[in-house]
Coordinates of C-alpha atoms and ligand atoms in Angstrom, one line a residue:
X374 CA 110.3 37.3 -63.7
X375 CA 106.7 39.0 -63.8
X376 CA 105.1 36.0 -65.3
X377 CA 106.3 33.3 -62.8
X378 CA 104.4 35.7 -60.0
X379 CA 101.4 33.6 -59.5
X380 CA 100.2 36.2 -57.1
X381 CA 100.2 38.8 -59.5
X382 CA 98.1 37.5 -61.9
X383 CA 95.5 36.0 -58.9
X384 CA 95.4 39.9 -58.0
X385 CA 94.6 41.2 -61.2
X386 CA 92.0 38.8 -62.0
X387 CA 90.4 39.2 -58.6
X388 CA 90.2 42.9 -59.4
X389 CA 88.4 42.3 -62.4
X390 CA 85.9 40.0 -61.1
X391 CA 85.9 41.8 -58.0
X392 CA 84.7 45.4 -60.3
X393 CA 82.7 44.0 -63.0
X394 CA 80.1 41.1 -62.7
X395 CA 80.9 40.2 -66.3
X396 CA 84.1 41.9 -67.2
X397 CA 84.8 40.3 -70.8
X398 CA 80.8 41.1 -71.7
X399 CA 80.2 37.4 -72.3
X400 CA 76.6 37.6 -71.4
X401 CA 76.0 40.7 -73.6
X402 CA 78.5 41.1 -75.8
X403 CA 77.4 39.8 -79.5
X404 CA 80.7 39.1 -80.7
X405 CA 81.4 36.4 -77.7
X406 CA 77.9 35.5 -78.2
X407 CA 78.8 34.3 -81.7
X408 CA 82.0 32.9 -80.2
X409 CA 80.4 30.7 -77.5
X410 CA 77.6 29.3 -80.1
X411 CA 80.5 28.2 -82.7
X412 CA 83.0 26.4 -80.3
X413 CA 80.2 24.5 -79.1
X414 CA 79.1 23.7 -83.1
X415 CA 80.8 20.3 -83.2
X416 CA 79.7 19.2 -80.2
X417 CA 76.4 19.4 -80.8
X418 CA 74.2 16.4 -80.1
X419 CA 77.0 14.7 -77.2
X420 CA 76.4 13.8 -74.1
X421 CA 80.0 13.6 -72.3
X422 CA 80.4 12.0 -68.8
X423 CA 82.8 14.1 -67.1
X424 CA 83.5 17.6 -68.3
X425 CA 86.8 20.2 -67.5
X426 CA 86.4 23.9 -68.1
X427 CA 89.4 25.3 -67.8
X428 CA 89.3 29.4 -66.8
X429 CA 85.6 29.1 -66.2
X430 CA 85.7 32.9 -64.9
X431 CA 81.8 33.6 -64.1
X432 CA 80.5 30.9 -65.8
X433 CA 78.8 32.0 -68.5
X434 CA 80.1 29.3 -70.9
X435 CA 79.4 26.9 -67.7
X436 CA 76.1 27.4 -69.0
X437 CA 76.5 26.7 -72.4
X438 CA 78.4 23.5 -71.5
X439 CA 76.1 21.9 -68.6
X440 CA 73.6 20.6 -71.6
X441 CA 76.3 18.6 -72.9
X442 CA 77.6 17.5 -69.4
X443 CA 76.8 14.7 -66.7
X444 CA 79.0 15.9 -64.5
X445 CA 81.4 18.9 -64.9
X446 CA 84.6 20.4 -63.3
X447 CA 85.0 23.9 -63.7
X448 CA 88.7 25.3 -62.1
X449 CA 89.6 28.7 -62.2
X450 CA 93.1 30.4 -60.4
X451 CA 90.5 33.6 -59.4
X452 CA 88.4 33.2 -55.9
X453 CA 86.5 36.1 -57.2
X454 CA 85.9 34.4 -60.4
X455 CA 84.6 31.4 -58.9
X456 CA 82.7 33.3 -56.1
X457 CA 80.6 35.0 -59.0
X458 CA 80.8 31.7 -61.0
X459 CA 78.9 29.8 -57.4
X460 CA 76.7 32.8 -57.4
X461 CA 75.7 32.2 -61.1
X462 CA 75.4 28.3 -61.1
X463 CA 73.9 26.4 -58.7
X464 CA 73.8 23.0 -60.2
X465 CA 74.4 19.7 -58.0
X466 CA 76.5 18.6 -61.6
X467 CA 78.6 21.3 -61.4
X468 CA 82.0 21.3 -59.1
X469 CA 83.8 24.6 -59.2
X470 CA 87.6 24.2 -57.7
X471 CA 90.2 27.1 -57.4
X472 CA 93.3 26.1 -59.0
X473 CA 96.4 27.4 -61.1
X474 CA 96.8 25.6 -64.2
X475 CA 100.7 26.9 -64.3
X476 CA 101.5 25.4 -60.4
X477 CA 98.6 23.1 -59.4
X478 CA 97.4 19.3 -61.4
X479 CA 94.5 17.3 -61.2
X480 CA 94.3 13.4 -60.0
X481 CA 91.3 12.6 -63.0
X482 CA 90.3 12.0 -66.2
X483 CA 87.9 14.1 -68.9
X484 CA 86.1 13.0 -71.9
X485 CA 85.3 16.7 -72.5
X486 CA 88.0 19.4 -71.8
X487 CA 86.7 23.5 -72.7
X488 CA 89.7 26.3 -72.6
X489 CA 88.4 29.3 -73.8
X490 CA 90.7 32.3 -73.9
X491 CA 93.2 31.1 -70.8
X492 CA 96.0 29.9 -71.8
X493 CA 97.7 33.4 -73.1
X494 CA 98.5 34.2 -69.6
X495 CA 101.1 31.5 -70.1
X496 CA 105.0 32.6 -71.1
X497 CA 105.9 29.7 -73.2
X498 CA 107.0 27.8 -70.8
X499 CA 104.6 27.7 -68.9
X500 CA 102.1 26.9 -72.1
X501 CA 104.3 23.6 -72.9
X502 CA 104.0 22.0 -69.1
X503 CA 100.1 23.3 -68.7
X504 CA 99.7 21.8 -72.6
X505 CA 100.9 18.5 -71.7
X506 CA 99.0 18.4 -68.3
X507 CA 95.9 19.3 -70.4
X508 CA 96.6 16.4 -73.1
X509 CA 97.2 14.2 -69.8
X510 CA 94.1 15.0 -68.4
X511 CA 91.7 13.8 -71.6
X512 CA 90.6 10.0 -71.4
X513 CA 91.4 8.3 -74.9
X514 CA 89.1 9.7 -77.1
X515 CA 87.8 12.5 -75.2
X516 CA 87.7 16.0 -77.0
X517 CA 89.3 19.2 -76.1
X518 CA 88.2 22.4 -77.6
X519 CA 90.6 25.3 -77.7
X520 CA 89.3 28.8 -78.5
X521 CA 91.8 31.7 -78.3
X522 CA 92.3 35.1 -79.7
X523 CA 94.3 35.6 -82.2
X524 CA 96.5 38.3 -80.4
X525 CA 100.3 36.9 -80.9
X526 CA 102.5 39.0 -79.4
X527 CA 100.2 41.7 -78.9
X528 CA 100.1 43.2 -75.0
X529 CA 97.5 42.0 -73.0
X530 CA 94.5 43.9 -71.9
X531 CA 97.2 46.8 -72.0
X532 CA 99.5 45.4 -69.5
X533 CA 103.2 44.6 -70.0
X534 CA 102.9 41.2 -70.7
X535 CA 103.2 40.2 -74.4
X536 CA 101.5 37.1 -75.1
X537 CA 101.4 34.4 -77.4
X538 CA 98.4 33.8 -79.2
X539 CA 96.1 31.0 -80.7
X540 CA 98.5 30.2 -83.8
X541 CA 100.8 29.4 -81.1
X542 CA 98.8 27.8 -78.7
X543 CA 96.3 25.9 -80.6
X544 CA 99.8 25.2 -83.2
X545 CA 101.3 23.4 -79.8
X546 CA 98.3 20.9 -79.4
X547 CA 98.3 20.1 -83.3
X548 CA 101.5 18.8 -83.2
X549 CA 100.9 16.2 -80.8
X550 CA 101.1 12.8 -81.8
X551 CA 98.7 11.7 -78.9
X552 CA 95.9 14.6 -80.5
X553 CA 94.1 14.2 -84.0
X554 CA 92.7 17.8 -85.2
X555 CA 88.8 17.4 -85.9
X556 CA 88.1 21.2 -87.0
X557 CA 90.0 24.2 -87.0
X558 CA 89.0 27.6 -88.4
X559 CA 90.4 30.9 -88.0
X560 CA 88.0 33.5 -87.7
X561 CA 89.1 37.6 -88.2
X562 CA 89.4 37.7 -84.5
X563 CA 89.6 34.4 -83.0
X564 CA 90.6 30.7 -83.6
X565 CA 88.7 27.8 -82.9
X566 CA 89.8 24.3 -82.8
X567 CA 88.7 20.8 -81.7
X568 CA 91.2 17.7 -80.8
X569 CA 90.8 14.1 -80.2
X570 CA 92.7 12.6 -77.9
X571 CA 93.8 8.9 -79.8
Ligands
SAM933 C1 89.9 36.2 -70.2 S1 89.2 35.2 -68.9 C2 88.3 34.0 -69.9 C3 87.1 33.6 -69.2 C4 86.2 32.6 -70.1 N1 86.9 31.3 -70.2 C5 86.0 33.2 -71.5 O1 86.3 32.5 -72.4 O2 85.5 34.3 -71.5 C6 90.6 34.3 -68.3 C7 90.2 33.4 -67.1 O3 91.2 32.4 -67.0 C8 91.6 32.4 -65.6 N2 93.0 32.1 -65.6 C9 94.1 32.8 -66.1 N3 95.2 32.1 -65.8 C10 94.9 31.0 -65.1 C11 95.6 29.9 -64.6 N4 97.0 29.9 -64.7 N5 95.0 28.9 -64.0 C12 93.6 28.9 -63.9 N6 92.9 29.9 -64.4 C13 93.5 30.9 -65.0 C14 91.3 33.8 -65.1 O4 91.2 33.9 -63.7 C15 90.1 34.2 -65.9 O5 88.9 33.8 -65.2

Protein backbone atom coordinates (compact mmCIF):
# COMPACT_ATOMS: atom_id res chain seq x y z
CA UNK A 1 0.00 0.00 0.00
CA UNK A 2 1.36 3.60 -1.05
CA UNK A 3 1.41 4.82 2.45
CA UNK A 4 3.51 1.99 4.10
CA UNK A 5 6.32 3.02 1.22
CA UNK A 6 8.63 4.83 3.53
CA UNK A 7 10.75 5.55 0.59
CA UNK A 8 8.26 7.32 -1.25
CA UNK A 9 7.46 9.75 1.00
CA UNK A 10 11.58 10.27 1.97
CA UNK A 11 11.65 11.11 -2.00
CA UNK A 12 9.11 13.51 -2.15
CA UNK A 13 10.12 15.41 0.79
CA UNK A 14 13.66 15.43 -0.41
CA UNK A 15 12.39 17.00 -3.64
CA UNK A 16 10.86 19.68 -1.94
CA UNK A 17 13.62 20.62 0.27
CA UNK A 18 15.85 19.74 -2.36
CA UNK A 19 13.82 22.77 -4.92
CA UNK A 20 12.75 25.26 -2.47
CA UNK A 21 14.82 26.59 0.60
CA UNK A 22 11.54 27.19 2.38
CA UNK A 23 8.90 25.34 0.57
CA UNK A 24 5.74 25.81 2.99
CA UNK A 25 6.87 29.83 3.11
CA UNK A 26 7.34 29.67 6.88
CA UNK A 27 9.84 32.39 6.93
CA UNK A 28 7.67 34.71 4.74
CA UNK A 29 4.45 33.66 4.66
CA UNK A 30 2.09 35.80 7.12
CA UNK A 31 -0.35 33.32 7.65
CA UNK A 32 2.29 30.68 9.18
CA UNK A 33 3.74 33.68 10.71
CA UNK A 34 0.56 34.10 12.78
CA UNK A 35 0.53 30.27 13.18
CA UNK A 36 4.08 29.85 14.66
CA UNK A 37 3.46 33.09 17.16
CA UNK A 38 0.05 31.37 18.51
CA UNK A 39 1.21 27.78 19.20
CA UNK A 40 4.02 29.08 21.05
CA UNK A 41 1.27 31.60 23.16
CA UNK A 42 1.00 29.25 26.09
CA UNK A 43 4.22 28.56 26.45
CA UNK A 44 5.32 31.76 26.92
CA UNK A 45 7.53 32.50 29.91
CA UNK A 46 8.97 28.39 30.19
CA UNK A 47 12.13 27.28 30.24
CA UNK A 48 11.95 23.36 29.38
CA UNK A 49 15.03 21.07 29.77
CA UNK A 50 14.88 18.91 26.98
CA UNK A 51 12.91 19.76 23.89
CA UNK A 52 11.52 17.25 20.73
CA UNK A 53 10.45 18.81 17.45
CA UNK A 54 8.97 16.56 15.57
CA UNK A 55 9.10 17.27 11.42
CA UNK A 56 11.52 20.14 12.11
CA UNK A 57 11.81 20.54 8.13
CA UNK A 58 14.26 23.66 7.79
CA UNK A 59 13.99 24.82 11.05
CA UNK A 60 12.24 27.73 11.06
CA UNK A 61 10.06 26.93 14.09
CA UNK A 62 13.66 25.54 15.52
CA UNK A 63 14.02 29.12 15.93
CA UNK A 64 11.06 30.03 17.59
CA UNK A 65 11.50 27.08 20.04
CA UNK A 66 15.35 27.39 20.99
CA UNK A 67 14.26 30.49 23.48
CA UNK A 68 12.23 28.22 25.33
CA UNK A 69 14.85 25.32 25.17
CA UNK A 70 18.01 24.02 27.17
CA UNK A 71 18.64 21.49 25.00
CA UNK A 72 16.56 20.43 21.96
CA UNK A 73 16.07 17.36 19.63
CA UNK A 74 14.87 18.22 16.34
CA UNK A 75 14.15 14.64 13.97
CA UNK A 76 13.03 14.84 10.72
CA UNK A 77 12.51 11.55 8.03
CA UNK A 78 14.04 14.21 5.07
CA UNK A 79 18.06 14.36 4.80
CA UNK A 80 17.39 17.39 2.71
CA UNK A 81 15.28 18.82 5.30
CA UNK A 82 17.80 18.47 7.95
CA UNK A 83 20.68 19.37 5.60
CA UNK A 84 18.92 22.89 5.13
CA UNK A 85 17.72 22.72 8.78
CA UNK A 86 22.14 22.28 9.83
CA UNK A 87 22.63 24.98 7.29
CA UNK A 88 20.02 27.34 9.11
CA UNK A 89 20.92 26.46 12.90
CA UNK A 90 24.13 26.27 14.16
CA UNK A 91 23.53 26.07 17.82
CA UNK A 92 25.69 23.65 20.23
CA UNK A 93 21.76 23.17 21.97
CA UNK A 94 20.45 21.96 19.04
CA UNK A 95 20.77 18.09 17.90
CA UNK A 96 19.17 17.48 14.51
CA UNK A 97 18.70 13.43 13.91
CA UNK A 98 17.09 11.83 10.72
CA UNK A 99 14.46 9.59 11.70
CA UNK A 100 10.85 8.15 10.56
CA UNK A 101 8.36 8.65 13.12
CA UNK A 102 6.15 5.71 11.34
CA UNK A 103 9.34 2.96 11.54
CA UNK A 104 12.06 4.43 13.84
CA UNK A 105 11.64 5.24 18.18
CA UNK A 106 13.63 7.16 20.50
CA UNK A 107 15.47 5.74 23.78
CA UNK A 108 14.55 9.37 25.85
CA UNK A 109 12.41 11.54 27.51
CA UNK A 110 10.90 15.30 26.74
CA UNK A 111 9.45 17.85 28.93
CA UNK A 112 8.63 19.75 25.68
CA UNK A 113 7.40 17.85 22.53
CA UNK A 114 6.49 20.43 19.14
CA UNK A 115 4.57 18.64 16.05
CA UNK A 116 3.57 21.08 13.74
CA UNK A 117 1.82 19.88 10.56
CA UNK A 118 3.50 16.10 10.40
CA UNK A 119 1.49 13.78 11.39
CA UNK A 120 -1.16 13.88 8.27
CA UNK A 121 1.32 11.82 6.38
CA UNK A 122 0.14 9.12 8.73
CA UNK A 123 -2.80 6.49 7.36
CA UNK A 124 -4.54 5.86 10.56
CA UNK A 125 -2.61 3.38 11.56
CA UNK A 126 0.19 4.58 11.41
CA UNK A 127 -1.20 7.89 13.47
CA UNK A 128 -2.32 5.42 16.44
CA UNK A 129 1.42 3.63 16.90
CA UNK A 130 3.38 7.19 16.17
CA UNK A 131 0.51 8.77 18.80
CA UNK A 132 1.37 6.42 21.45
CA UNK A 133 5.14 6.62 20.81
CA UNK A 134 4.72 10.48 21.11
CA UNK A 135 2.68 10.20 24.51
CA UNK A 136 5.56 7.67 25.54
CA UNK A 137 8.12 9.94 24.82
CA UNK A 138 6.79 13.06 27.20
CA UNK A 139 8.23 12.89 30.95
CA UNK A 140 5.12 13.28 33.41
CA UNK A 141 4.19 16.56 33.12
CA UNK A 142 5.87 17.62 30.04
CA UNK A 143 3.76 19.43 27.29
CA UNK A 144 3.11 18.57 23.83
CA UNK A 145 1.76 21.04 21.38
CA UNK A 146 -0.01 19.73 18.33
CA UNK A 147 -0.80 22.18 15.42
CA UNK A 148 -2.39 20.70 12.32
CA UNK A 149 -4.44 21.84 9.47
CA UNK A 150 -7.62 21.27 9.33
CA UNK A 151 -7.68 19.31 5.98
CA UNK A 152 -9.71 15.92 6.84
CA UNK A 153 -9.85 13.94 4.13
CA UNK A 154 -8.82 16.44 1.79
CA UNK A 155 -5.81 15.29 -0.80
CA UNK A 156 -2.53 16.31 0.11
CA UNK A 157 -0.55 18.95 -1.46
CA UNK A 158 -2.44 17.44 -4.65
CA UNK A 159 -1.18 13.99 -4.35
CA UNK A 160 -3.22 10.83 -4.06
CA UNK A 161 -3.06 10.44 -0.60
CA UNK A 162 -6.21 11.49 1.42
CA UNK A 163 -5.38 12.40 4.76
CA UNK A 164 -6.77 12.77 8.02
CA UNK A 165 -6.71 15.99 9.64
CA UNK A 166 -6.36 17.83 12.99
CA UNK A 167 -10.04 16.96 14.31
CA UNK A 168 -8.67 13.56 13.98
CA UNK A 169 -5.38 13.81 15.01
CA UNK A 170 -5.44 16.32 17.77
CA UNK A 171 -9.17 14.21 18.66
CA UNK A 172 -6.68 10.90 19.17
CA UNK A 173 -4.45 12.71 21.84
CA UNK A 174 -7.58 14.11 23.75
CA UNK A 175 -8.77 11.01 24.47
CA UNK A 176 -5.98 9.80 26.33
CA UNK A 177 -6.33 9.12 29.76
CA UNK A 178 -2.44 9.60 30.29
CA UNK A 179 -2.96 13.51 28.45
CA UNK A 180 -4.98 16.50 30.10
CA UNK A 181 -6.07 19.16 27.31
CA UNK A 182 -4.64 22.68 28.50
CA UNK A 183 -5.96 24.84 25.35
CA UNK A 184 -7.50 23.96 22.15
CA UNK A 185 -8.84 26.38 19.56
CA UNK A 186 -9.82 25.86 16.08
CA UNK A 187 -8.89 28.56 13.99
CA UNK A 188 -10.60 28.92 10.00
CA UNK A 189 -7.59 27.04 8.84
CA UNK A 190 -5.80 25.37 11.42
CA UNK A 191 -6.11 23.77 14.95
CA UNK A 192 -4.03 24.29 17.81
CA UNK A 193 -3.85 22.34 20.93
CA UNK A 194 -1.70 21.94 24.02
CA UNK A 195 -1.53 18.50 26.35
CA UNK A 196 -0.16 17.60 29.63
CA UNK A 197 1.13 14.62 30.05
CA UNK A 198 -0.31 13.52 33.94
C1 LIG B 1 4.63 20.02 5.93
S1 LIG B 1 6.25 19.86 6.56
C2 LIG B 1 6.08 20.71 8.13
C3 LIG B 1 7.35 21.38 8.56
C4 LIG B 1 7.20 22.20 9.85
N1 LIG B 1 7.06 21.33 11.00
C5 LIG B 1 6.01 23.13 9.74
O1 LIG B 1 5.15 23.13 10.60
O2 LIG B 1 5.97 23.91 8.80
C6 LIG B 1 6.26 18.18 7.12
C7 LIG B 1 7.61 17.74 7.64
O3 LIG B 1 7.45 16.51 8.33
C8 LIG B 1 8.43 15.61 7.89
N2 LIG B 1 7.85 14.25 8.01
C9 LIG B 1 6.77 13.76 7.35
N3 LIG B 1 6.54 12.51 7.72
C10 LIG B 1 7.49 12.18 8.64
C11 LIG B 1 7.79 11.01 9.38
N4 LIG B 1 7.08 9.90 9.25
N5 LIG B 1 8.83 11.04 10.25
C12 LIG B 1 9.58 12.16 10.39
N6 LIG B 1 9.35 13.30 9.70
C13 LIG B 1 8.32 13.31 8.84
C14 LIG B 1 8.73 15.99 6.45
O4 LIG B 1 9.99 15.53 6.02
C15 LIG B 1 8.62 17.50 6.52
O5 LIG B 1 9.85 18.11 6.84
Amino acid sequence: MITHCRWLFKTYFNFKYRMKPDPYQINTSRYEQTKIAKSIEKIRGQKFQNVLEIGCGAGYHTEFLLPFSDRMLCIDNSGEALKRAREKISDERVTFKQLDLVTDNLDEKFDLIFCSEVLYYLDLEQLHAASARIIDWLNTGGTLILVHALIEGKYIERSILKRPGARTIHGLFMESDQLCTIYDTIEKFYRITVLKRR
